[in-house]
């Protein structure tokens, strides 16, 4: 059987070294993830409200919804694949 796809040496993408250079620490990686997830501003994953405070002093849940009945805390990971992970953004 003949393969028509390109070989491993011809594939394009990001190498692990390039990834580590792009995100040298968790703060940089989280800022990129935040911008990629909410390009128009932070929105609460459950209620969809954009009325939120992102400068809360709570360490694990730094964002807080200001919507009348909601007012729940959330983080960049809430509702994402990494929601229950204790790992940082830069793995």
Short mmCIF file of C-alpha atoms in Angstrom, two decimals:
data_model
loop_
_atom_site.label_atom_id
_atom_site.label_comp_id
_atom_site.label_asym_id
_atom_site.label_seq_id
_atom_site.Cartn_x
_atom_site.Cartn_y
_atom_site.Cartn_z
CA UNK A 1 0.00 0.00 0.00
CA UNK A 2 1.40 3.36 -1.03
CA UNK A 3 1.06 6.35 1.28
CA UNK A 4 0.23 9.63 -0.38
CA UNK A 5 0.55 11.85 2.68
CA UNK A 6 3.71 13.74 3.54
CA UNK A 7 6.35 12.18 5.72
CA UNK A 8 7.03 13.20 9.29
CA UNK A 9 9.93 15.44 8.27
CA UNK A 10 7.68 17.43 5.92
CA UNK A 11 4.85 18.18 8.33
CA UNK A 12 4.35 21.70 9.55
CA UNK A 13 3.47 22.61 13.10
CA UNK A 14 4.91 23.75 16.38
CA UNK A 15 7.70 21.80 17.99
CA UNK A 16 7.96 21.35 21.75
CA UNK A 17 10.93 23.71 21.90
CA UNK A 18 9.00 26.42 20.02
CA UNK A 19 6.08 25.93 22.39
CA UNK A 20 8.29 26.39 25.46
CA UNK A 21 9.83 29.54 23.94
CA UNK A 22 6.39 30.94 23.16
CA UNK A 23 5.10 30.31 26.71
CA UNK A 24 8.05 30.65 29.12
CA UNK A 25 5.79 30.77 32.21
CA UNK A 26 2.20 30.14 33.34
CA UNK A 27 1.26 33.82 33.21
CA UNK A 28 2.13 34.10 29.52
CA UNK A 29 0.37 30.83 28.69
CA UNK A 30 -2.76 31.84 30.62
CA UNK A 31 -2.87 35.24 28.89
CA UNK A 32 -2.72 33.52 25.48
CA UNK A 33 -5.42 31.01 26.47
CA UNK A 34 -7.63 33.83 27.81
CA UNK A 35 -7.29 35.79 24.55
CA UNK A 36 -7.92 32.69 22.43
CA UNK A 37 -10.98 31.67 24.45
CA UNK A 38 -12.63 35.09 24.82
CA UNK A 39 -11.32 37.41 22.04
CA UNK A 40 -14.10 39.96 22.67
CA UNK A 41 -13.68 40.00 26.45
CA UNK A 42 -14.30 37.66 29.37
CA UNK A 43 -17.72 35.98 29.49
CA UNK A 44 -19.12 33.73 32.20
CA UNK A 45 -19.17 30.16 30.78
CA UNK A 46 -22.49 29.21 32.41
CA UNK A 47 -24.68 32.30 32.05
CA UNK A 48 -22.85 33.99 29.13
CA UNK A 49 -22.71 37.35 30.91
CA UNK A 50 -19.88 39.70 29.96
CA UNK A 51 -20.43 41.69 33.15
CA UNK A 52 -17.60 40.23 35.23
CA UNK A 53 -14.69 41.27 37.40
CA UNK A 54 -11.34 39.73 36.42
CA UNK A 55 -9.21 41.21 39.19
CA UNK A 56 -10.51 39.31 42.19
CA UNK A 57 -8.10 38.37 44.98
CA UNK A 58 -9.31 34.75 45.01
CA UNK A 59 -6.33 32.66 43.83
CA UNK A 60 -7.98 29.67 42.14
CA UNK A 61 -11.06 31.52 40.81
CA UNK A 62 -9.90 35.05 39.90
CA UNK A 63 -12.98 36.07 37.88
CA UNK A 64 -16.41 36.84 39.31
CA UNK A 65 -19.71 37.33 37.52
CA UNK A 66 -21.52 40.58 38.41
CA UNK A 67 -24.87 39.48 36.96
CA UNK A 68 -27.72 39.90 39.47
CA UNK A 69 -28.55 36.31 40.42
CA UNK A 70 -25.35 34.58 39.28
CA UNK A 71 -22.43 36.29 41.08
CA UNK A 72 -20.38 33.06 40.92
CA UNK A 73 -16.61 32.84 40.66
CA UNK A 74 -14.89 31.28 37.65
CA UNK A 75 -11.46 30.97 36.11
CA UNK A 76 -10.00 30.73 32.63
CA UNK A 77 -10.19 26.94 32.92
CA UNK A 78 -13.90 26.81 33.88
CA UNK A 79 -15.86 24.92 31.24
CA UNK A 80 -12.70 23.95 29.33
CA UNK A 81 -10.89 20.63 29.03
CA UNK A 82 -8.52 21.64 31.84
CA UNK A 83 -11.34 22.55 34.26
CA UNK A 84 -10.55 19.92 36.90
CA UNK A 85 -6.80 19.89 36.32
CA UNK A 86 -4.44 21.14 38.99
CA UNK A 87 -1.72 21.58 36.37
CA UNK A 88 -0.76 25.02 35.18
CA UNK A 89 -1.22 26.29 31.65
CA UNK A 90 2.40 25.75 30.68
CA UNK A 91 2.84 21.99 30.65
#
